[in-house]
XYZ file of C-alpha atoms in Angstrom:
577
model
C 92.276 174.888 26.036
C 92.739 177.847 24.094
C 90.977 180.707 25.531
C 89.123 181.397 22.436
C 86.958 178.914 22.956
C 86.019 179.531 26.734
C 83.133 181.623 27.587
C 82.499 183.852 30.355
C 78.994 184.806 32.224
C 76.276 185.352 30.228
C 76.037 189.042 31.041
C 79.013 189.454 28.506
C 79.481 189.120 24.894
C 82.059 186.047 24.080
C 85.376 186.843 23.792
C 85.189 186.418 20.761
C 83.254 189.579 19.765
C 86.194 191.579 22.113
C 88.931 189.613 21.370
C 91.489 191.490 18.653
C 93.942 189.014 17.242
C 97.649 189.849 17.393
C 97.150 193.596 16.909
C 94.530 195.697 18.234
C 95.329 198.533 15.400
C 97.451 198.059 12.629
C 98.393 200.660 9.599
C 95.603 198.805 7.662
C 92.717 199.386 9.887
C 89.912 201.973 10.128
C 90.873 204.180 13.069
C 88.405 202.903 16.095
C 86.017 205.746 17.490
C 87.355 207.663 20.230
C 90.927 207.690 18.871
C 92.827 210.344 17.540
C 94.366 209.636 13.865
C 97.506 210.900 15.414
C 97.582 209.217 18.593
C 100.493 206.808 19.391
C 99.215 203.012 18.040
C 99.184 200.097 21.254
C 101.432 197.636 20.816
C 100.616 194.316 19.369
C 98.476 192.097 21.800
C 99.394 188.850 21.335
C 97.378 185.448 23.013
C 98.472 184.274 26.181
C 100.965 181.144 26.164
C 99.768 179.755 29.597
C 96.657 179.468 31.115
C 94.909 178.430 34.436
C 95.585 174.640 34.289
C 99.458 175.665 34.219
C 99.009 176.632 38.244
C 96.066 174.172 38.873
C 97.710 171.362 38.196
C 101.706 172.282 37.406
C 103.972 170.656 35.696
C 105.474 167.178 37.822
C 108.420 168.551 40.189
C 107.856 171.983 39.331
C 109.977 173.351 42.016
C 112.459 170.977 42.208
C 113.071 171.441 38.438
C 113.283 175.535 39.012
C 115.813 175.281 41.876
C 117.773 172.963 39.358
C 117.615 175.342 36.742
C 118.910 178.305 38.760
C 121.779 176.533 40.256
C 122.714 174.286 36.865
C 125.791 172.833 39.084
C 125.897 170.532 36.056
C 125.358 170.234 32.445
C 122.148 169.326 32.051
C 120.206 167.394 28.790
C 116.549 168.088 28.796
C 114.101 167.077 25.808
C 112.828 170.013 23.756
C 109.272 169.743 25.544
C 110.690 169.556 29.161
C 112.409 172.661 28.841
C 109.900 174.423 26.789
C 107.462 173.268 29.625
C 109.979 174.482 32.592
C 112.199 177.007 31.231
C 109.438 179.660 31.364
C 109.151 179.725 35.070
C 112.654 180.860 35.370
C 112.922 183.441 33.159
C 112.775 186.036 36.223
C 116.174 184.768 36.676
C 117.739 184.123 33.608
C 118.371 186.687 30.980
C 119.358 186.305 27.516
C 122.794 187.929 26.483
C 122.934 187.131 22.543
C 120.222 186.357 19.931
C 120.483 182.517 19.447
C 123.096 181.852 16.655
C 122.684 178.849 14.495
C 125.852 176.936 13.152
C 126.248 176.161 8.857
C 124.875 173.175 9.134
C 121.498 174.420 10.735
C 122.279 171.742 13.513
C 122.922 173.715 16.506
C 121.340 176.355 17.985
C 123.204 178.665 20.525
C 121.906 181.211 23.249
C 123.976 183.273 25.869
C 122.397 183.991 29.020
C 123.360 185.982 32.586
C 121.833 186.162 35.849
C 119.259 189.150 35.869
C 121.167 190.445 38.369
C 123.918 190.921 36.191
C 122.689 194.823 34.782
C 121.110 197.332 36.295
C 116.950 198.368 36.245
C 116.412 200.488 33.998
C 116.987 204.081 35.102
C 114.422 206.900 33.692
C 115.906 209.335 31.289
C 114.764 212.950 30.779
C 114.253 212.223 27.321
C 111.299 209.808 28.315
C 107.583 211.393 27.603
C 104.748 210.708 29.605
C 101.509 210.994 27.922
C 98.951 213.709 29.395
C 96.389 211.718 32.582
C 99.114 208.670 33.164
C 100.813 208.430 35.744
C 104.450 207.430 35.875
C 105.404 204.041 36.760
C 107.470 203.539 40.228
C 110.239 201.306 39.746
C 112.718 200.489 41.575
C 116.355 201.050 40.693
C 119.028 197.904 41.460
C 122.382 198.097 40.980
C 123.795 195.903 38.446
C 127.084 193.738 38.587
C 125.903 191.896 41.700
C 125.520 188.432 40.290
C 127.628 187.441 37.638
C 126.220 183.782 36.825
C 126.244 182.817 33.226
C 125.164 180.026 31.010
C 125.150 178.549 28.060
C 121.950 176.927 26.216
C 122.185 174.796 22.613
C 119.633 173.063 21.068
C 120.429 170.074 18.994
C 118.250 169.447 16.425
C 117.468 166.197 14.064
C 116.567 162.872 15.252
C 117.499 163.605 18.958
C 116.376 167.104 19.492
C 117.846 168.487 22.848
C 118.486 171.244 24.814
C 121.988 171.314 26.427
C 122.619 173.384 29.326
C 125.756 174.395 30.787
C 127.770 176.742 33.112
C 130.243 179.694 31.475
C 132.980 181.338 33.117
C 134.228 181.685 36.454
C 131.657 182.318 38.849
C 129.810 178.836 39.960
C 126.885 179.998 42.183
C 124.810 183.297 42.692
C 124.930 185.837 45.014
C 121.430 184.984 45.870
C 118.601 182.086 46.519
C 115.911 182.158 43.827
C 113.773 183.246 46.586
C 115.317 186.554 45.926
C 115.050 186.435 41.894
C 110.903 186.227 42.917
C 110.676 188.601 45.067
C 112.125 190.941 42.696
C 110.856 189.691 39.321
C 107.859 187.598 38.474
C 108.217 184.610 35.471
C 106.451 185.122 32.097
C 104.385 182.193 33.593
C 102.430 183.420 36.208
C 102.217 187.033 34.447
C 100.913 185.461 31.147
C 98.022 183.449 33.075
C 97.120 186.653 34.655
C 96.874 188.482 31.185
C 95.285 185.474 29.867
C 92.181 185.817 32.945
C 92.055 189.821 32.223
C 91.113 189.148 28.698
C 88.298 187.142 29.269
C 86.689 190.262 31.450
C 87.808 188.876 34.763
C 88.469 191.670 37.718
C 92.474 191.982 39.092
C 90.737 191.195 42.591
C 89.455 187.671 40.978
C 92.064 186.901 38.972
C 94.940 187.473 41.965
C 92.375 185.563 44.136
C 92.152 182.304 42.238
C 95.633 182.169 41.550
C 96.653 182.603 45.292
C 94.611 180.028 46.243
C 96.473 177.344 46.544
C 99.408 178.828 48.351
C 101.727 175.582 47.705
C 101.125 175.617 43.559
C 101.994 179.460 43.108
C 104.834 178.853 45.519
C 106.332 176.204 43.398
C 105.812 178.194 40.192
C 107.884 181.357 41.843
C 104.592 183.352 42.799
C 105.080 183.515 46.319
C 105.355 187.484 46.531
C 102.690 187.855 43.088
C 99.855 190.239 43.794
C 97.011 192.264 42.049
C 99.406 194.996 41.160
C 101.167 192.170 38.733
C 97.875 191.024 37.359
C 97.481 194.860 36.378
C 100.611 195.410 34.975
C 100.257 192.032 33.151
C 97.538 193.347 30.887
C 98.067 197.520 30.431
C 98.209 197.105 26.805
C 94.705 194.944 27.075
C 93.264 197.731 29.313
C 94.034 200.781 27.770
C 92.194 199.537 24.631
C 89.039 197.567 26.253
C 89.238 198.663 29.822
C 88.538 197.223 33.244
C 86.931 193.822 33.690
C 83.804 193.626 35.787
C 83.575 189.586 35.721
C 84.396 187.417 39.129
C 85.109 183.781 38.354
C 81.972 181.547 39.362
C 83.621 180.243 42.421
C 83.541 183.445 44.053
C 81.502 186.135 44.602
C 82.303 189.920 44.625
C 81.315 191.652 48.357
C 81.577 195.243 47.528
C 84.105 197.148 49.602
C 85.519 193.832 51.412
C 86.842 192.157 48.154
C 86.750 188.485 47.032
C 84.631 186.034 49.274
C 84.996 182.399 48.137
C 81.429 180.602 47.345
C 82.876 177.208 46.236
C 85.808 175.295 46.239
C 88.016 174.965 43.644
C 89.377 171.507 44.500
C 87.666 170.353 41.221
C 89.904 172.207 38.963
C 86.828 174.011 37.368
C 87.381 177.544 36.760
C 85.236 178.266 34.351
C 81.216 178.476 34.472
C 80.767 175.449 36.176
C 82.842 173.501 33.665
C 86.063 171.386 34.000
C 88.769 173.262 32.071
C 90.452 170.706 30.062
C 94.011 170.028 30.744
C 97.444 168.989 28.878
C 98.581 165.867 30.956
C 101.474 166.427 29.068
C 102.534 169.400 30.689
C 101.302 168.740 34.025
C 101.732 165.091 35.410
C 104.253 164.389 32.726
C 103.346 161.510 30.463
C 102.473 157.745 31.659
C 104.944 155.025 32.414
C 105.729 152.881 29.430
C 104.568 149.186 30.045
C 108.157 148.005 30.022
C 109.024 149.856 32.992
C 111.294 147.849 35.657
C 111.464 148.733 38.938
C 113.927 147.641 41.676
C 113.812 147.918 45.322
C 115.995 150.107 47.313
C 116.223 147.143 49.797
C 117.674 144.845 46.827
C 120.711 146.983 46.293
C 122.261 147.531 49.526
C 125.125 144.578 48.055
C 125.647 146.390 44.972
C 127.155 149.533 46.915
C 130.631 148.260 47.261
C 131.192 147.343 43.492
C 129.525 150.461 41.934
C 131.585 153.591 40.393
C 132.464 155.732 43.109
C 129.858 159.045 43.301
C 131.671 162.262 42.117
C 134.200 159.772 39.735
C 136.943 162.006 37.978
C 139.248 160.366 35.591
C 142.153 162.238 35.096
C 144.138 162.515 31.805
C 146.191 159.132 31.380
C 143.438 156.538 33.158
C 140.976 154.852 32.628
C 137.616 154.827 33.254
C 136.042 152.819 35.949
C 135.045 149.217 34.589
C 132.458 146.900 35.927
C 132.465 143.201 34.050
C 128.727 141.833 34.254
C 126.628 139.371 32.209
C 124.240 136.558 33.417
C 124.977 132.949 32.726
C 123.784 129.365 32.999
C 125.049 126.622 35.608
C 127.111 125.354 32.839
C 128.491 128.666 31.973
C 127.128 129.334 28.974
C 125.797 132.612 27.944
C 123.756 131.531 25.131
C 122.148 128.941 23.809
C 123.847 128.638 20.334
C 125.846 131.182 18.790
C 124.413 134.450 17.084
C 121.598 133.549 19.026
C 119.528 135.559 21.681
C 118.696 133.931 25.101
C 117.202 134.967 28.452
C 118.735 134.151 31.434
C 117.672 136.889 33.912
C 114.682 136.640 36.353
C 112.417 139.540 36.676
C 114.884 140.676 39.397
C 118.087 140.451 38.374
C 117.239 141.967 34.841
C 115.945 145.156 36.695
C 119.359 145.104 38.755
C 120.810 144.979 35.202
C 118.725 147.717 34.377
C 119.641 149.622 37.892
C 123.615 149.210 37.314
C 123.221 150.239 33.696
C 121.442 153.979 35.479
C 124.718 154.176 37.441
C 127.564 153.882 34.714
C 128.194 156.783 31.794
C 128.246 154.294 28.962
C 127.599 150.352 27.980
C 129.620 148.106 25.603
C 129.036 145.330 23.897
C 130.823 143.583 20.782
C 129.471 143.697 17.721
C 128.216 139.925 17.193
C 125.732 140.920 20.050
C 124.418 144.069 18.196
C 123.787 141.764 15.092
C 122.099 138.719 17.288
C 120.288 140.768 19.615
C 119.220 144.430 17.980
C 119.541 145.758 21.791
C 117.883 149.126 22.858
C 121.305 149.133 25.599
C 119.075 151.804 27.738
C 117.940 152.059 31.106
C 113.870 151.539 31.384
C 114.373 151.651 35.278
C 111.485 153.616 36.759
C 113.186 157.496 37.143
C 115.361 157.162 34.665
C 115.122 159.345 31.251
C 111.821 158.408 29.172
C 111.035 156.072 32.274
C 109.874 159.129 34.641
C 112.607 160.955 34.686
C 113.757 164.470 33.415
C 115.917 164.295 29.738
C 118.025 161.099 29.452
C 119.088 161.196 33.171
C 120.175 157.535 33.777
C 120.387 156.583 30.531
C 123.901 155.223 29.651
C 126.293 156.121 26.012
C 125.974 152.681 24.310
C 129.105 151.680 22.825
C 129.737 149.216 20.237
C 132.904 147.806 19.385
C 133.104 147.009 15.934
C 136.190 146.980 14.143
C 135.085 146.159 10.756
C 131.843 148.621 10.746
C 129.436 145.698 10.446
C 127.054 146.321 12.112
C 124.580 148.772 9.369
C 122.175 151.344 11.763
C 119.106 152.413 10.146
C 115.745 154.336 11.385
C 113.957 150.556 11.900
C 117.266 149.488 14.364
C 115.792 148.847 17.662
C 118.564 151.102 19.477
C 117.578 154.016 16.900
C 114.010 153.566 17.784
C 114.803 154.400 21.454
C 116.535 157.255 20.367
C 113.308 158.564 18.507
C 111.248 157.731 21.593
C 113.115 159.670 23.837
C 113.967 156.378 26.001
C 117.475 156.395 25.220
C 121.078 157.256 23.718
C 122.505 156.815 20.038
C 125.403 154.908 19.822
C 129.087 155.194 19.540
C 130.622 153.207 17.202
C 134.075 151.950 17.370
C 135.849 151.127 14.272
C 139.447 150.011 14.088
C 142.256 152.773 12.954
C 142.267 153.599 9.454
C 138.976 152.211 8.866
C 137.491 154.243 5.706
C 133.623 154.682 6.510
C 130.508 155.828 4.178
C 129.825 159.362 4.199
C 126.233 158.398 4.055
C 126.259 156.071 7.207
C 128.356 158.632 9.310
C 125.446 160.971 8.500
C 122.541 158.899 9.690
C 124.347 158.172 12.912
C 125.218 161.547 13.983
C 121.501 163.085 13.110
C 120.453 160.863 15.961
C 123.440 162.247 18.153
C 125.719 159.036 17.840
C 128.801 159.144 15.821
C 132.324 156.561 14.895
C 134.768 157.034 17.004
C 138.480 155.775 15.388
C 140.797 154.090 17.016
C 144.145 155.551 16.528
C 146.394 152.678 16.185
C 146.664 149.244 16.824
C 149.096 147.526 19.502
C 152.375 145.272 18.899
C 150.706 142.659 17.983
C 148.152 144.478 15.206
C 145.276 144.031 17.048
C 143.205 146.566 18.971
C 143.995 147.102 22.273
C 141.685 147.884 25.674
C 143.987 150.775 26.564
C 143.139 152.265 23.140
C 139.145 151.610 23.783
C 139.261 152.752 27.224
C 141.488 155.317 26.621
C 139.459 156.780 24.327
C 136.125 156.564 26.005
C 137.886 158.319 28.619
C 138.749 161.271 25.966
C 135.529 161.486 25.698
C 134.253 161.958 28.826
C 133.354 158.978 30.141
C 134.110 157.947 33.406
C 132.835 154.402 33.955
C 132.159 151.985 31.862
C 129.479 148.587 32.037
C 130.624 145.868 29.681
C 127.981 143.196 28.828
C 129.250 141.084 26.520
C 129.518 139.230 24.595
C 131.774 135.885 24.593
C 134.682 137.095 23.052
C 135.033 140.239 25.105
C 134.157 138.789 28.447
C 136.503 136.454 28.040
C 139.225 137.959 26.794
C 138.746 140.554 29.588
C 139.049 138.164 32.180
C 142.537 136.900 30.981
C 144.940 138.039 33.742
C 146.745 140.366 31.365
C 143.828 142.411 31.101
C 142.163 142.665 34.676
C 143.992 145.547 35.208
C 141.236 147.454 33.461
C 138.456 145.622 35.475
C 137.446 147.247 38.573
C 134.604 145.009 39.597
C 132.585 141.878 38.358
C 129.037 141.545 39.066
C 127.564 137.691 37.381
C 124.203 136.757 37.624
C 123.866 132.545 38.046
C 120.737 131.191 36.149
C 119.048 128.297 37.755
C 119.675 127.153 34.276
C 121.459 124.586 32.050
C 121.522 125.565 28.440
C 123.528 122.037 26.926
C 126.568 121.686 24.890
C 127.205 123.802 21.673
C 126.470 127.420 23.425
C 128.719 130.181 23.623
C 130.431 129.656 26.846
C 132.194 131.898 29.141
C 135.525 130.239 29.498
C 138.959 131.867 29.893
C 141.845 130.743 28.094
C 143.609 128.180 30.797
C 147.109 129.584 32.522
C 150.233 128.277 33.369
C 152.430 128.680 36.133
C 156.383 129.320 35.787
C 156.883 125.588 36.000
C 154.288 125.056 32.933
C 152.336 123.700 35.076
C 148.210 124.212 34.572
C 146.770 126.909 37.196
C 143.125 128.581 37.118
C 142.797 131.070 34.682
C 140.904 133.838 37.481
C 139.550 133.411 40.782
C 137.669 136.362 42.418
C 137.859 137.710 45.106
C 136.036 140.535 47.946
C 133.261 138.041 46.480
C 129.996 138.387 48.187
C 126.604 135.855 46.837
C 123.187 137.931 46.821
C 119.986 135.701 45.903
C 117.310 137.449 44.020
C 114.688 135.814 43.148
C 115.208 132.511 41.845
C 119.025 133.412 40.346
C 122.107 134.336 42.461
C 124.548 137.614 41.767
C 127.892 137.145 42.506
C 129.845 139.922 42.770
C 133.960 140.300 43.112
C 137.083 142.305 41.814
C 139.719 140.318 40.193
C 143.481 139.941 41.072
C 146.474 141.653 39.316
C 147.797 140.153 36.527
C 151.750 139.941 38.178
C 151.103 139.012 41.515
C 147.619 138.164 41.954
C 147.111 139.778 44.681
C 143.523 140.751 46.086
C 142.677 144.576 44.589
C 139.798 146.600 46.185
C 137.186 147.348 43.694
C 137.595 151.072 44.010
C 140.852 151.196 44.703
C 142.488 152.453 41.275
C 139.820 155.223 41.302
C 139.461 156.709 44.902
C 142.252 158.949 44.898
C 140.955 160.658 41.835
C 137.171 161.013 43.379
C-alpha cells in the first residue's frame, strides 16, 4: 500500500497535506517562510520503497536467501522480481564498483560490485563545513582492504529476463560472517521502512518499537543490532524540513519518561488505525503453487541414489558428461502407441520420479520426432524446483534437442517457449548438424528467450553425426550430466553395444500396459557373436526392481562394448568428482 493513501490519528492533518513529492524545494518554488533565500536547499525527498508489511510478513526464506547472497559460492540465476525483492536486504554488504554498462545490442546489463569492506569509512576532511547549531556526526573510521570479495551481476533481458550472479577474482569467501556486515551497516530495507513510518508523523521511540517486535523477522532481514538512532538518521532530510513526529502507532501507547508500553498485539498484522495494512503476497509468501505441481516422497527415492550423477560432478576437458538412459514403456516394449504419436505410460508416481531425476541432471535430450509429436515443456514442475517453489530456475534442466535438419520451427505459442515466458522453465538448445545454414530470423527468436543452435562441427567416418560430437559438445558447454528421454531412434541406437560407453546408468519405468502391434518399439538391433552366431543385443546389469505404484522402475548400468564386462554406474566419473 502506498503510504499516500494511509492515514494517521485524527489529531493530524493527512499526509497528504505534509507530504512534498520528490523535492521539498526546488529552483521553481516560492521560498517557504522561515527560510533564508540563501540558505543551502535539502536534498530531494524521495517516497519510501518498502514499507511495514516488508518486516511483518518478509519475503519466503528471507534469511536463508541473504546468507546465500553473501557467500554466492556459486553462480546463481534469479528472476528479475526475486532479486529485486531480496537484493535490497544485502546491500549493507555489497557495494557497487562500476555504473551498470549495457552491451550494443541493449541485451545485457553489467554491474561490478565489492565487499563493503573493501574501502575505507569515510574520513572527515578539514575542508568539510558544519552549519551553525548542528552537531557533527560521530562515525566511526574502518580500515579498508580487509575483505576483498567481489562479484559480478548481469541482467539478461528479452523473453527470459534474469539476473546472473557470479564470483570475480581470487578471493572465494570473506573475512567475515554477515553477522558482522549488520552490525556495522544497516540494509536500505529496514532504513527505508523506518523513513517511510517517520513521514507519516510517527515518533523514533514507536517506529524502533514496532519494528523490534518481532525479534525473529528483523533478525532475518539483517536488523538484529537496528535501533532508534537508525530510525533518526533514516529520515534527517524529512526532519529538518517538517520536524519531529509526535504520533505512536495505535498498538501502543506513549508512557512519558518510561517510553513505549504495548496496548495490543500486533499478531494481526494491523499497524495502522485499527486497519489491516494490505500486503503484496508476491513479495512475501512468494506466489502459489501451480496446479500441475508433482511431488515425490523422500522415502520413494532412496533406490534412485546409486544411479544418479555424482554431487559435486566435474567433467574435465576430453569427457563426457554423465549420462542416464530413461524412458517408460509397455509390457510389450513399446513406447508409443503409433508413431508421431503421444502416449502416457507413467503412473502418478513414476512421472513425478521422472520429474525428480529431471531436477538432478544439467540438461534433457530428446530427438526431434518427439519435439514435433509431443510439443514438450522438458522442465521440472517438482515441488522446490524453479517456478514450482523454488528460487530462479533451480532444478530446472537445459533442454536439448537434437535435430539435424532444423525441423523442428519454435515460435512464442510452442509449449516449451511458453514455460520459458512463465518462468517454469529453460529455452532450448538446438542441435543442428555441421554446416547446417540456419535463418537469421529463427536464430533470433530463440536466443531472445535465452536458447540458441548449437553446430556440430563435423560428422564421423561414416557421415553421420556422432554421440562423441553431441556429448562432447554439451560438455563444452558446461554441462555435466545429461538425461536422455527419447525417443525410439535414440534409445535404441544408444543401447547398441558400440555406444554404451557413453551410458552411465539406465533407469526404465515398466507400464502395467500392452499397447498392440504397430507402435514404436524399443528394440535394439540383434548382435552376433565371433562365430555369427545370434547373442542378446544388451543385458543390464547392478539391476535393482523398485515398484511404485502400479508400474515397476528398473534401474541398471550397461556392459562395455569389448568385453562386456559389468561397469559401475559412477565409475567413469568418480575420479573427476
Amino acid at each position: 500500500m502506498s503510504i499516500l493513501n494511509m492515514n494517521v490519528h485524527t489529531n493530524t492533518m493527512p499526509l497528504e497535506e505534509n507530504f512534498i513529492p520528490s523535492t521539498s524545494i526546488s529552483p521553481d518554488t516560492e521560498t517557504p517562510p522561515g527560510h533564508d533565500q540563501h540558505t543551502e536547499r535539502p536534498k530531494e525527498l524521495l517516497l519510501p520503497t518498502r514499507d511495514m508489511s516488508d518486516l511483518l510478513r518478509p519475503p519466503v526464506n528471507l534469511a536463508t536467501m541473504r546468507n546465500r547472497l553473501f557467500e554466492v559460492q556459486h553462480r546463481m540465476e534469479l528472476k528479475v522480481d526475486e532479486f529485486e525483492r531480496y537484493w535490497p536486504f544485502v546491500d549493507n554488504v555489497w557495494v557497487r564498483q562500476h555504473k551498470a554498462g549495457t552491451d550494443k545490442t541493449g541485451q545485457f546489463t553489467t554491474d561490478y560490485y565489492a565487499c563493503r569492506l573493501q574501502r575505507p569509512t569515510y574520513i572527515s576532511k578539514k575542508s568539510d563545513i558544519i552549519p551553525d547549531g548542528k552537531p557533527s556526526r560521530k562515525k566511526q573510521i574502518r580500515e579498508g582492504g580487509t575483505c576483498q570479495m567481489r562479484l559480478k551481476s548481469v541482467r539478461l533481458n528479452g523473453g527470459h529476463a534474469m539476473y546472473i550472479i557470479s564470483l570475480l577474482g581470487d578471493q572465494t569467501h570473506h573475512t567475515h560472517d554477515l553477522d558482522h556486515m549488520d552490525k556495522i551497516k544497516r540494509n536500505t530495507v529496514l532504513m527505508e521502512i523506518a523513513r517511510g513510518e517517520v513521514m507519516k508523523g510517527y515518533t523514533p521511540g514507536s517506529i524502533f518499537t514496532i519494528m523490534s517486535e518481532n525479534s525473529e523477522n528483523i533478525t532475518a532481514a539483517g536488523g538484529r543490532y537496528f535501533s532508534r538512532n537508525d530510525v533518526r538518521n533514516a529520515s534527517i532530510q524529512w526532519r529538518q524540513v517538517h520536524g519531529e513526529g509526535s504520533l505512536v502507532h495505535h498498538v501502543y501507547e506513549c508512557n512519558h519518561g518510561n517510553g513505549i508500553d504495548g496496548v495490543h498485539s500486533t499478531s494481526n498484522n494491523s499497524v495502522e488505525n485499527g486497519n489491516r495494512q494490505a500486503l503484496n503476497p508476491a513479495l512475501i509468501e512468494g506466489f502459489p503453487l501451480p496446479s500441475d505441481t508433482l511431488r515425490f516422497s523422500p522415502s520413494n527415492n532412496e533406490f534412485l541414489k546409486h544411479y544418479l550423477p555424482p554431487d559435486n560432478l566435474n567433467v574435465v576437458e576430453g569427457r563426457f558428461p554423465f549420462v542416464t538412459l530413461t524412458y517408460a514403456t509397455s509390457m510389450d516394449s513399446f513406447i508409443s502407441i503409433a508413431p508421431g504419436t503421444q502416449t502416457v505410460l507413467s503412473g502418478p508416481q513414476s512421472k513425478a520420479m521422472t520429474h525428480y531425476l529431471r531436477s538432478k541432471h544439467d540438461a534433457i535430450l530428446i530427438g526431434v520426432g518427439t519435439a514435433l509429436a509431443d510439443d514438450p515443456g522438458l522442465n521440472c514442475r517438482l515441488e522446490g524446483a524453479g517456478g514450482f517453489g523454488g528460487f530462479g530456475w533451480e532444478g530446472q534442466p537445459r533442454p536439448v534437442i537434437l535435430d539435424p535438419g532444423a525441423r523442428w520451427h519454435i515460435t512464442p505459442q510452442s509449449r516449451i517457449i511458453k514455460t520459458v515466458i512463465e518462468g517454469k522453465g529453460k529455452a532450448p538448445w538446438v542441435i543442428l548438424a555441421p554446416g547446417f545454414v540456419m535463418d537469421p530470423k529463427r536464430i533470433d527468436l530463440l536466443k531472445y528467450y535465452g536458447g540458441k543452435y548449437l553446430g556440430l562441427p563435423t560428422l564421423n567416418n561414416s557421415g553421420l553425426i556422432s554421440w562423441d560430437a553431441i556429448f562432447g559438445a554439451l560438455a563444452a558447454e558446461g554441462i555435466k550430466s545429461v538425461m536422455v528421454e527419447g525417443g525410439g531412434t535414440i534409445i535404441n541406437e544408444l543401447l547398441q553395444p558400440v555406444h554404451t560407453k557413453f551410458i552411465n546408468s539406465v533407469i526404465v519405468t515398466l507400464a502395467p500396459t500392452y499397447l498392440g502391434r504397430g507402435g514404436v518399439a524399443v528394440c535394439p538391433t540383434r548382435n552376433l557373436d565371433r562365430e555369427g552366431r545370434p547373442r542378446p543385443s544388451t543385458r543390464f546389469r547392478d539391476v535393482r526392481w523398485q515398484p511404485l505404484g502400479d508400474d515397476v522402475v528398473m534401474c541398471g548400468s550397461l556392459p562395455d562394448e569389448e568385453d562386456h564386462t559389468f561397469r559401475e554406474p559412477n565409475t567413469r566419473f568418480r575420479m573427476f568428482a
